[in-house]
C-alpha atoms as a PDB file:
ATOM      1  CA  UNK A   1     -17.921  18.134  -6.906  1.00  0.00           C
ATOM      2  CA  UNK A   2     -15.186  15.964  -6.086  1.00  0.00           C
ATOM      3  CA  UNK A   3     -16.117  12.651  -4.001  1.00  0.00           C
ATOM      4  CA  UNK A   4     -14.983  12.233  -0.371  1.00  0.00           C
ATOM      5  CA  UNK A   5     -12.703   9.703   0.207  1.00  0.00           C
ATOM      6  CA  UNK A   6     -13.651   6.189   2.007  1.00  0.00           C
ATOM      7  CA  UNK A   7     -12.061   4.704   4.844  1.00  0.00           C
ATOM      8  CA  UNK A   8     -13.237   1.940   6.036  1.00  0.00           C
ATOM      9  CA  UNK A   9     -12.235   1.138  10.007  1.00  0.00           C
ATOM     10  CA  UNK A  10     -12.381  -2.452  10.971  1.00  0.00           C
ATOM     11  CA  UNK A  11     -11.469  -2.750  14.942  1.00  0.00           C
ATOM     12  CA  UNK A  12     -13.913  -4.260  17.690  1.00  0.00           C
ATOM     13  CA  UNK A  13     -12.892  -1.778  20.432  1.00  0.00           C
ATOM     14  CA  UNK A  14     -15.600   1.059  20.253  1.00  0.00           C
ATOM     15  CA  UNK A  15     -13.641   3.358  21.831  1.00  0.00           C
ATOM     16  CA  UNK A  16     -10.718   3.280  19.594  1.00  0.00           C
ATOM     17  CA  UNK A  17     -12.933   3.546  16.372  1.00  0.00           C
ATOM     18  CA  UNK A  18     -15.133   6.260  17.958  1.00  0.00           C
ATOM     19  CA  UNK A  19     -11.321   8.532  18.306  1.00  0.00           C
ATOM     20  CA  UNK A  20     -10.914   7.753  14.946  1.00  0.00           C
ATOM     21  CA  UNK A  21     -13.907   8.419  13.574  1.00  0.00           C
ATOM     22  CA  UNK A  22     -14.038  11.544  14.919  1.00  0.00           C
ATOM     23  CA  UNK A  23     -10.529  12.557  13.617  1.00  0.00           C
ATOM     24  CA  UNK A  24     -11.625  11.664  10.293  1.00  0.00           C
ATOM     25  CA  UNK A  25     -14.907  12.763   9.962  1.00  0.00           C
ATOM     26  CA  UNK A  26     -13.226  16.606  11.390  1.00  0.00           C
ATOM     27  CA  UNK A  27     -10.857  15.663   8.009  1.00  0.00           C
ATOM     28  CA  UNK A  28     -13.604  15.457   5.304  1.00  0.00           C
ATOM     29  CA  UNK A  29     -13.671  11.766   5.509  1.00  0.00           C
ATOM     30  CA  UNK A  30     -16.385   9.311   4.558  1.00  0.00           C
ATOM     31  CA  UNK A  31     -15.740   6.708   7.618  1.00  0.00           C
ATOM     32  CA  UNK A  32     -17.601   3.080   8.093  1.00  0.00           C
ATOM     33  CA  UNK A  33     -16.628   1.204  11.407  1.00  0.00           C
ATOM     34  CA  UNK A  34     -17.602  -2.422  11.446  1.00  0.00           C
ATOM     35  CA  UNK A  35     -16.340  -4.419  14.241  1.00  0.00           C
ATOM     36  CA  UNK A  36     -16.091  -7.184  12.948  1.00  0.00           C
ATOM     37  CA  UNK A  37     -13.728  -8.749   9.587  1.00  0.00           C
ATOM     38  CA  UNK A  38     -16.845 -10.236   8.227  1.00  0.00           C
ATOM     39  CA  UNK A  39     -18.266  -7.273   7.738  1.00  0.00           C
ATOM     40  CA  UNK A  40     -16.068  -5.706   7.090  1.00  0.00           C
ATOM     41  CA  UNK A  41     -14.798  -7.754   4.372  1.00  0.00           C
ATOM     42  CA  UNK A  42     -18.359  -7.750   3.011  1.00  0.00           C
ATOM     43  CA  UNK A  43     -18.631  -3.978   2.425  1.00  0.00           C
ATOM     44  CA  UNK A  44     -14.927  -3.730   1.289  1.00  0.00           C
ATOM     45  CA  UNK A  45     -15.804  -6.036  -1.544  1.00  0.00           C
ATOM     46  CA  UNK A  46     -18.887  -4.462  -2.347  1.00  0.00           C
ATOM     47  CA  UNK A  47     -18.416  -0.482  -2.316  1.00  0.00           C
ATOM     48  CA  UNK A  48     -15.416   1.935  -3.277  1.00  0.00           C
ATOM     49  CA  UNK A  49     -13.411   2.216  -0.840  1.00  0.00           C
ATOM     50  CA  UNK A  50      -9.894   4.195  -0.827  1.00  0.00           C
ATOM     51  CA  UNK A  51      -8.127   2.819   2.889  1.00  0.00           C
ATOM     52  CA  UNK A  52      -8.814   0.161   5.535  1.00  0.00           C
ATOM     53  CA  UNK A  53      -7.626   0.304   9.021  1.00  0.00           C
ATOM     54  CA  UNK A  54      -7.586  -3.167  10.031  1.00  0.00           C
ATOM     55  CA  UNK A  55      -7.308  -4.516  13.724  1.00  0.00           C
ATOM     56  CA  UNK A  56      -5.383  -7.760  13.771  1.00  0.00           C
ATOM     57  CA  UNK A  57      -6.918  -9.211  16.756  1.00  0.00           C
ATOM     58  CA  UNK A  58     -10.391  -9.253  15.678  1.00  0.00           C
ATOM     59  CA  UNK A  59     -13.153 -11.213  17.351  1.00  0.00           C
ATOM     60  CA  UNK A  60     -14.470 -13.448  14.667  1.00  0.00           C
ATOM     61  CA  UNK A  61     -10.760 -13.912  12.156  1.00  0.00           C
ATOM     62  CA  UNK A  62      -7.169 -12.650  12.093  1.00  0.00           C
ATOM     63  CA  UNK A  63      -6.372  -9.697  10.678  1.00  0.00           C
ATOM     64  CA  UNK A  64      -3.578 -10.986   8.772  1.00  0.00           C
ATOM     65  CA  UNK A  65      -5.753 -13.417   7.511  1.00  0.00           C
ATOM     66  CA  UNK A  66      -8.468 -11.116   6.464  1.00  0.00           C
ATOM     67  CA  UNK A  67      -5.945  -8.577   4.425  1.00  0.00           C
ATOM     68  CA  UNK A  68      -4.713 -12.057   2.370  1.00  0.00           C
ATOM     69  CA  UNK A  69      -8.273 -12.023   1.666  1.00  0.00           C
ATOM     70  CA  UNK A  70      -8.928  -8.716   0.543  1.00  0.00           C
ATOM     71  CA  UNK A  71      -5.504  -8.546  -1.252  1.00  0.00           C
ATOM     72  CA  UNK A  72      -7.145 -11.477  -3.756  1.00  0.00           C
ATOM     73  CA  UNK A  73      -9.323  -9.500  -5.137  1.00  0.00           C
ATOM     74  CA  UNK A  74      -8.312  -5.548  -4.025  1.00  0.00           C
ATOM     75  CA  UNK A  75      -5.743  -3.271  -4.077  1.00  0.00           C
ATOM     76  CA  UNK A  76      -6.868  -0.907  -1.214  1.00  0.00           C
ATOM     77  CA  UNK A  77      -4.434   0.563   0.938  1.00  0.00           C
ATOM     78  CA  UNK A  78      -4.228  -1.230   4.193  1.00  0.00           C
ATOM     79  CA  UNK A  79      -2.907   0.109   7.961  1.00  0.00           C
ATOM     80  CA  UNK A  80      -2.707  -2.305  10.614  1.00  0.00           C
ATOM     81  CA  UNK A  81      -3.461  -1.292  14.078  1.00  0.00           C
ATOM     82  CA  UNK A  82      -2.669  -3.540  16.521  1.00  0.00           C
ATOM     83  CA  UNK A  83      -1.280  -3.849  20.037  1.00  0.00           C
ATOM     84  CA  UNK A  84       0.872  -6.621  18.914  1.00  0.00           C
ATOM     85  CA  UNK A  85       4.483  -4.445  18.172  1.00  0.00           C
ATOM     86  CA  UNK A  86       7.003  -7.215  18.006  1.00  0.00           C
ATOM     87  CA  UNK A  87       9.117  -6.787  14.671  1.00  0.00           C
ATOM     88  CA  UNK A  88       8.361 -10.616  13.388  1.00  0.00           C
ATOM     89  CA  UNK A  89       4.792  -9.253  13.407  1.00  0.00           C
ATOM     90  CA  UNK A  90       5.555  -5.789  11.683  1.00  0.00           C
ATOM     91  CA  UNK A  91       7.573  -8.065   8.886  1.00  0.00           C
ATOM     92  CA  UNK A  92       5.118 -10.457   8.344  1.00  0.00           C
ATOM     93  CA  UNK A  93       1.698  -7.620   8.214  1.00  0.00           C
ATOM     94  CA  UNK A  94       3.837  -5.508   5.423  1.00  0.00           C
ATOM     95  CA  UNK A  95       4.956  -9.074   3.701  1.00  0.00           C
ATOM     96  CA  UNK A  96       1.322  -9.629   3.083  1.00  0.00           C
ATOM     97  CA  UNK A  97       0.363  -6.373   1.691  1.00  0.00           C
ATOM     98  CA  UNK A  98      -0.224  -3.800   4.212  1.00  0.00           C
ATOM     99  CA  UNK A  99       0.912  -0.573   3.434  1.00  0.00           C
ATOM    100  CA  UNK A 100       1.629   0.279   7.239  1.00  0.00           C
ATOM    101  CA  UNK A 101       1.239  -0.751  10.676  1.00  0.00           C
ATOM    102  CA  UNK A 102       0.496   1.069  13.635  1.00  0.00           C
ATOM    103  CA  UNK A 103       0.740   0.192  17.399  1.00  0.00           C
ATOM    104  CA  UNK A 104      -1.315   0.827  20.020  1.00  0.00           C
ATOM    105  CA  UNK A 105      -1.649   2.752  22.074  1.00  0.00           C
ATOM    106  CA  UNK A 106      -1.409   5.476  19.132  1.00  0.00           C
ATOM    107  CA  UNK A 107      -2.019   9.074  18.505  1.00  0.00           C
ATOM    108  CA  UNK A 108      -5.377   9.689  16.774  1.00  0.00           C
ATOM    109  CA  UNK A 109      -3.746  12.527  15.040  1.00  0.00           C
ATOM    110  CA  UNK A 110      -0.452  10.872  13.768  1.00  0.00           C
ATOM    111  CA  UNK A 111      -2.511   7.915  12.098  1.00  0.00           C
ATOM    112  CA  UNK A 112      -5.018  10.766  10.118  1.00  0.00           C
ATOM    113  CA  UNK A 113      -1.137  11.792   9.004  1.00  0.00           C
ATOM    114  CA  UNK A 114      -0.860   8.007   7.811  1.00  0.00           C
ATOM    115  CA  UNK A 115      -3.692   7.955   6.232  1.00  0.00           C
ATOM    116  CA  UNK A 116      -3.273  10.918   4.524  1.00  0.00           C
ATOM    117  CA  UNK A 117       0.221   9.793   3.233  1.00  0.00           C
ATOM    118  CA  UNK A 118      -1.117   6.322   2.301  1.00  0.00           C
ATOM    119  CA  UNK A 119      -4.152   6.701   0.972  1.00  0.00           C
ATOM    120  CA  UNK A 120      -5.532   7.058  -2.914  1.00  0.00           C
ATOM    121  CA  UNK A 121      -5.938  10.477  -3.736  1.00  0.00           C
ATOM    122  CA  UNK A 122     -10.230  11.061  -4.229  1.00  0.00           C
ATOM    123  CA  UNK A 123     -11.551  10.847  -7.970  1.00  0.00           C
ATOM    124  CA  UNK A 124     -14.161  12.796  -9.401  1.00  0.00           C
ATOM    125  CA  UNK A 125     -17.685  11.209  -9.708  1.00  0.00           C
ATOM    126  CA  UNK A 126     -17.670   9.401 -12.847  1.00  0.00           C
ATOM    127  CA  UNK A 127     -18.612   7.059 -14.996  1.00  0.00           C
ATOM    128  CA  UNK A 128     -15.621   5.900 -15.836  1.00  0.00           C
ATOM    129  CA  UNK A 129     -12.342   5.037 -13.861  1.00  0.00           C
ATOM    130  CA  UNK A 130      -9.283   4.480 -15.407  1.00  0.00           C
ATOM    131  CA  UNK A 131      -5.742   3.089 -13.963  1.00  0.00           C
ATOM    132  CA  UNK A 132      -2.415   4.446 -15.867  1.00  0.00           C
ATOM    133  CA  UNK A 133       0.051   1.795 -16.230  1.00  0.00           C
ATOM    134  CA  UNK A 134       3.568   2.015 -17.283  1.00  0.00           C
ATOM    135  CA  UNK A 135       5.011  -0.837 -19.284  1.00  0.00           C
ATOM    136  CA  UNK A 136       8.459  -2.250 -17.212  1.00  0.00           C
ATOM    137  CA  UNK A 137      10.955  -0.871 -20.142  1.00  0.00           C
ATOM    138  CA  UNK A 138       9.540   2.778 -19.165  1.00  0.00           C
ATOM    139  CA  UNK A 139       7.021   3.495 -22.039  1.00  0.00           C
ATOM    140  CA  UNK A 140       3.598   4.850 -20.705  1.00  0.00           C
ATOM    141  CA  UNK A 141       0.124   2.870 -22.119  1.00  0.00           C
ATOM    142  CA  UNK A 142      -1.441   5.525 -20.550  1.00  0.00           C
ATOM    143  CA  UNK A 143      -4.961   5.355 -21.961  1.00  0.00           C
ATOM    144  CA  UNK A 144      -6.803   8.378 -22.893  1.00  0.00           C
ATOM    145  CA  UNK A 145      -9.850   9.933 -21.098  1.00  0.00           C
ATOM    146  CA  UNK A 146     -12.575  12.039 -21.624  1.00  0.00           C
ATOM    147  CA  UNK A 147     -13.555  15.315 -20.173  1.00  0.00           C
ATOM    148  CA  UNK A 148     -15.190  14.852 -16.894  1.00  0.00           C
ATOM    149  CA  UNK A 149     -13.029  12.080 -16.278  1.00  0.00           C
ATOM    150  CA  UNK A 150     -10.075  11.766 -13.532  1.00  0.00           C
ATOM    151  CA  UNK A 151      -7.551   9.202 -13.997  1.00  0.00           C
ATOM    152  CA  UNK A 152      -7.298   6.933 -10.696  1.00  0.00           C
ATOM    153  CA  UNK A 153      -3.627   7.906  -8.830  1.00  0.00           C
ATOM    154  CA  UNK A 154      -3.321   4.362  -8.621  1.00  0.00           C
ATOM    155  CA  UNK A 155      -0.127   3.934 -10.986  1.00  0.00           C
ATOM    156  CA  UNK A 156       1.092   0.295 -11.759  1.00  0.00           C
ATOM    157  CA  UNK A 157       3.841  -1.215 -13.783  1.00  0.00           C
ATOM    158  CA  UNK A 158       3.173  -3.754 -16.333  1.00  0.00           C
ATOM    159  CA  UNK A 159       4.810  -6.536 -18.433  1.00  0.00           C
ATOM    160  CA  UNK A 160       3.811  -7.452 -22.211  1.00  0.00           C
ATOM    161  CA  UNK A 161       0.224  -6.131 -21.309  1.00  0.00           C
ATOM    162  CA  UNK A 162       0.061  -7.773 -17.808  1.00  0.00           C
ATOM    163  CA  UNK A 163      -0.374  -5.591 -14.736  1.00  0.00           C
ATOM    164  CA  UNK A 164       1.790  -6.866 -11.910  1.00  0.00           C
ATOM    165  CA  UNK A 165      -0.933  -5.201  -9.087  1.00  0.00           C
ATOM    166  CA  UNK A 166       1.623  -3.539  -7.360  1.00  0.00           C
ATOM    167  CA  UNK A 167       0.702  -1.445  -4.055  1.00  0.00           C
ATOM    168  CA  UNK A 168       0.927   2.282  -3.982  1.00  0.00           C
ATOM    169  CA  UNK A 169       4.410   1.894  -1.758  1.00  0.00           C
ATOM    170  CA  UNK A 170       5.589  -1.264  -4.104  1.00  0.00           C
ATOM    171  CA  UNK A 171       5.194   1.327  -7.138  1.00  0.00           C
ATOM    172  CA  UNK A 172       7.073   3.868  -5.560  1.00  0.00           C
ATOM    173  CA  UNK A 173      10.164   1.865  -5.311  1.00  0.00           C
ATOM    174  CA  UNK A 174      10.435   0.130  -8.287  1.00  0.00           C
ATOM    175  CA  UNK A 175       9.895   3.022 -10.207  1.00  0.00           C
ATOM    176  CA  UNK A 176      12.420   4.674  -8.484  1.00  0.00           C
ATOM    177  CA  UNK A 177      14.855   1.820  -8.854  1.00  0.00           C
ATOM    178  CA  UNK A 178      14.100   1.455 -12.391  1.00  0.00           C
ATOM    179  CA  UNK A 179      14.260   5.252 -13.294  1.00  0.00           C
ATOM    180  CA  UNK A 180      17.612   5.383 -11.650  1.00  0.00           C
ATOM    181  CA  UNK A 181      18.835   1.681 -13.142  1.00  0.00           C
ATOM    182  CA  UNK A 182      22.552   3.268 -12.718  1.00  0.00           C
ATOM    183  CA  UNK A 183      22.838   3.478  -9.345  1.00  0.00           C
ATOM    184  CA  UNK A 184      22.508   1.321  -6.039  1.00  0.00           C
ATOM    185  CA  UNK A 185      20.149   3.047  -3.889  1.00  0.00           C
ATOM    186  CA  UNK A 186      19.934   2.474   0.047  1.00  0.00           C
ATOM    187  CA  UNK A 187      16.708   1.525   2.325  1.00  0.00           C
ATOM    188  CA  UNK A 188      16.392   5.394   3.219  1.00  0.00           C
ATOM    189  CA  UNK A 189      16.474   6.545  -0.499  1.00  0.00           C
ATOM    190  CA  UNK A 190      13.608   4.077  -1.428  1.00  0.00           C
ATOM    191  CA  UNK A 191      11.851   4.676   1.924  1.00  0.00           C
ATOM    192  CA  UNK A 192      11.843   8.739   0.743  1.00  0.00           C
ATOM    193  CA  UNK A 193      11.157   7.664  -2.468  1.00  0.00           C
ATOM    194  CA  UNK A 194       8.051   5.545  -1.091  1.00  0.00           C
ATOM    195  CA  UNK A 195       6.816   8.599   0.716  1.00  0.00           C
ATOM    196  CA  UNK A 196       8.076   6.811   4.095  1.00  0.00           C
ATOM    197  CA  UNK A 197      10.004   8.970   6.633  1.00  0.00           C
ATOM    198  CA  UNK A 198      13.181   7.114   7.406  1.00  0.00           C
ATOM    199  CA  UNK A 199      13.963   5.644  10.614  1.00  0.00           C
ATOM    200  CA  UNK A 200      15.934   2.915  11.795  1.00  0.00           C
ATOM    201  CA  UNK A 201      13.241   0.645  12.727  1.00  0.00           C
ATOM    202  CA  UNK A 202      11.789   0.917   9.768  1.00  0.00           C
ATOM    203  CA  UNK A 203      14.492   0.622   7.065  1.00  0.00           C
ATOM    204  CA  UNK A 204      14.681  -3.053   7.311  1.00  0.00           C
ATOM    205  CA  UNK A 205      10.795  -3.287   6.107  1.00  0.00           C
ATOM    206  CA  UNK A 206      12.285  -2.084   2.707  1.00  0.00           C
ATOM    207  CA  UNK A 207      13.538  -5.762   2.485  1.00  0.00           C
ATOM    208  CA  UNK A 208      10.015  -7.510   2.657  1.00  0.00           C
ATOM    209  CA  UNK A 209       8.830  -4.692  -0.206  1.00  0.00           C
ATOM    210  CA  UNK A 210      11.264  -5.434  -2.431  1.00  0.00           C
ATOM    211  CA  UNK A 211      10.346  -9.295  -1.756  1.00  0.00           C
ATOM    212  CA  UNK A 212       6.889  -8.977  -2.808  1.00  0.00           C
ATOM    213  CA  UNK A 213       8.109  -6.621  -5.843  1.00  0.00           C
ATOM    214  CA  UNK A 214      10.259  -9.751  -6.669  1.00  0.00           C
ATOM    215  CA  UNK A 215       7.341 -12.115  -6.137  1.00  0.00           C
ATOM    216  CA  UNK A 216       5.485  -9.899  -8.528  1.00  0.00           C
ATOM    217  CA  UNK A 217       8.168 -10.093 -11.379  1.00  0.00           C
ATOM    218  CA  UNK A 218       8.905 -13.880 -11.135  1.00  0.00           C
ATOM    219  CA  UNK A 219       5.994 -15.168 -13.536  1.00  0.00           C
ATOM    220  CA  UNK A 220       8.157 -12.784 -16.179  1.00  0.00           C
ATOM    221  CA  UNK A 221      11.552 -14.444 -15.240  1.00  0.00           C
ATOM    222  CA  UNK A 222      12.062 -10.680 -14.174  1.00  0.00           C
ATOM    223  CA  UNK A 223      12.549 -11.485 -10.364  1.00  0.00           C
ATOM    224  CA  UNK A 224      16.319 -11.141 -10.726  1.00  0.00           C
ATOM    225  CA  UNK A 225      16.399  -7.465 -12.033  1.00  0.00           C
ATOM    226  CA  UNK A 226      16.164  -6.320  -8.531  1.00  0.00           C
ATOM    227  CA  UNK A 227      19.553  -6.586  -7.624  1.00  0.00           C
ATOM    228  CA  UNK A 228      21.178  -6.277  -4.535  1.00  0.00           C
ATOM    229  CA  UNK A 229      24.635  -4.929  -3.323  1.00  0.00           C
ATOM    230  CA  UNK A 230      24.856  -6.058  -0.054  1.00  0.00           C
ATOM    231  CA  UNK A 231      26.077  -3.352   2.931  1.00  0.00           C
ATOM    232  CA  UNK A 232      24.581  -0.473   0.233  1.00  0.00           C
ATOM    233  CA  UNK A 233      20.996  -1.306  -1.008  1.00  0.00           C
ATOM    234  CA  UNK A 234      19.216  -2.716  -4.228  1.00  0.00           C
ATOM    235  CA  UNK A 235      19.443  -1.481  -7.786  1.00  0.00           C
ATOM    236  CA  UNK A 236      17.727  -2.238 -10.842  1.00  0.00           C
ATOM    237  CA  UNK A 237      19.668  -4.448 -13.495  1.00  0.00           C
ATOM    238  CA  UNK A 238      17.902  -3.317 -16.976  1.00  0.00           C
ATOM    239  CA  UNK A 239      16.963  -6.998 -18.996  1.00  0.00           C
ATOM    240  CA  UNK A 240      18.586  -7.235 -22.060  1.00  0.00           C
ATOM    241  CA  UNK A 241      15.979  -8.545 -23.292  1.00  0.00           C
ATOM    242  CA  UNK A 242      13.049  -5.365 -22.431  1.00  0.00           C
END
C-alpha cells in the first residue's frame, strides 16, 4: 500500500488552515496544522514530511526566518502563504528556498493545484529510501534497489561525489540547461521546464533560481557555467575540465 503523502500547514489563522485542511484531506492527504513555527519546526525535523505551507507572519518567528532554518537541515518543498504580495518579498521568499509563494486572499483549490505540482511524489513504505543523483558531466550514480523498494523522486545533481542539495524546481532547470548546453534558453523555457506555468510576473523569479543554482556550484569553481546572454536567457557553458 503506498503511503499518503505529508503536508505539513504552518499558519496561525484557524480559519485559513481549517479551508485547507479540508481541501487536502478530500485529496488523500495526510495534513498537520500547527500554528505556530516552533512547532512546527519541531515536527518537520522529526517526521517525514513531503510539503510545508508556511505563513510568513507567524506569531512567535518569521517565516522567512523559519524556512532558512529548515533549509539547514531539509530539503522539503516549501509554499509561502502570506498576505504580504509586494515583489521584493516574492524575490527574497524564493531566494531562500521556497519553492512558491502564494498570496492571500487565495483559492483553496488553486493552492491543492500547487501542491500537487510542487510536491514529492509518495514512496512506498520501506525500509529503505534512496535519492538518485546524477553526476554534473551527465553520467547517472544511480544506485541500485531492491524489490519492495521505491526510489525517492527527489533527483539531485552532484560534483566528484558531492550532492549540491538542489530543490525539486533548482533541478529542473539545470538539468534542462545542461541537457541542452547548445542553446540559450529564455525564463519561459526554464519556467516550463521547472513545471511553472509562465507568466509575466513570474519570469523574473527565474533570476533568483538560477542565483541559488550558482551559489550551489561555487564551492566547485562551477558557478560560471551558468551563463547568461543578456535580452535572451541563460545557457549552460560545458567545463572543459568535466
Amino acid at each position: 500500500m503506498s503511503a499518503k503523502a505529508t503536508v505539513v500547514i504552518i499558519e496561525d489563522e484557524p480559519a485559513i488552515a481549517d479551508n485547507l485542511i479540508h481541501v487536502l484531506e478530500m485529496d488523500g492527504f495526510n495534513v498537520c496544522w500547527f500554528a505556530t513555527g516552533e512547532q512546527g519546526l519541531a515536527y518537520v525535523a522529526g517526521n517525514n514530511v513531503e510539503l510545508v505551507v508556511l505563513d510568513v507572519g507567524l506569531p512567535d518567528v518569521n517565516g522567512f526566518e523559519l524556512c532558512k532554518t529548515i533549509r539547514e537541515f531539509s530539503d522539503v518543498a516549501i509554499i509561502f502563504l502570506t498576505a504580504r504580495n509586494d515583489e521584493i518579498d516574492r524575490v527574497v521568499g524564493l531566494e531562500i528556498g521556497a519553492d512558491d509563494y502564494v498570496t492571500k486572499p487565495f483559492s483553496p483549490r488553486e493552492m491543492l493545484a500547487r501542491i500537487k505540482l510542487r510536491i514529492k511524489k509518495p514512496t512506498f513504505f520501506t525500509s529503505q529510501v534512496v535519492t538518485p543523483v546524477i553526476d554534473i558531466d551527465g553520467q547517472s550514480t544511480e544506485p541500485s534497489t531492491n524489490t519492495g523498494h521505491l526510489i525517492s523522486a527527489n533527483f539531485d545533481y552532484c560534483v566528484n561525489g558531492q550532492m549540491l542539495g538542489l530543490t525539486a524546481v533548482e533541478f529542473k532547470i539545470l538539468d534542462k540547461l545542461i541537457s541542452h548546453s547548445a542553446n540559450v534558453l529564455s525564463r519561459e523555457q526554464l519556467l516550463i521546464a521547472a513545471d511553472i506555468a509562465p507568466s509575466a510576473s513570474y519570469e523574473r523569479n527565474v533570476d533568483s533560481h538560477i542565483k541559488a543554482i550558482r551559489q550551489k556550484l561555487k564551492p566547485f569553481a562551477l558557478a560560471d557555467s551558468i551563463q547568461t546572454k543578456r535580452g535572451f536567457g541563460y545557457f549552460y557553458k560545458q567545463s572543459p575540465t568535466l
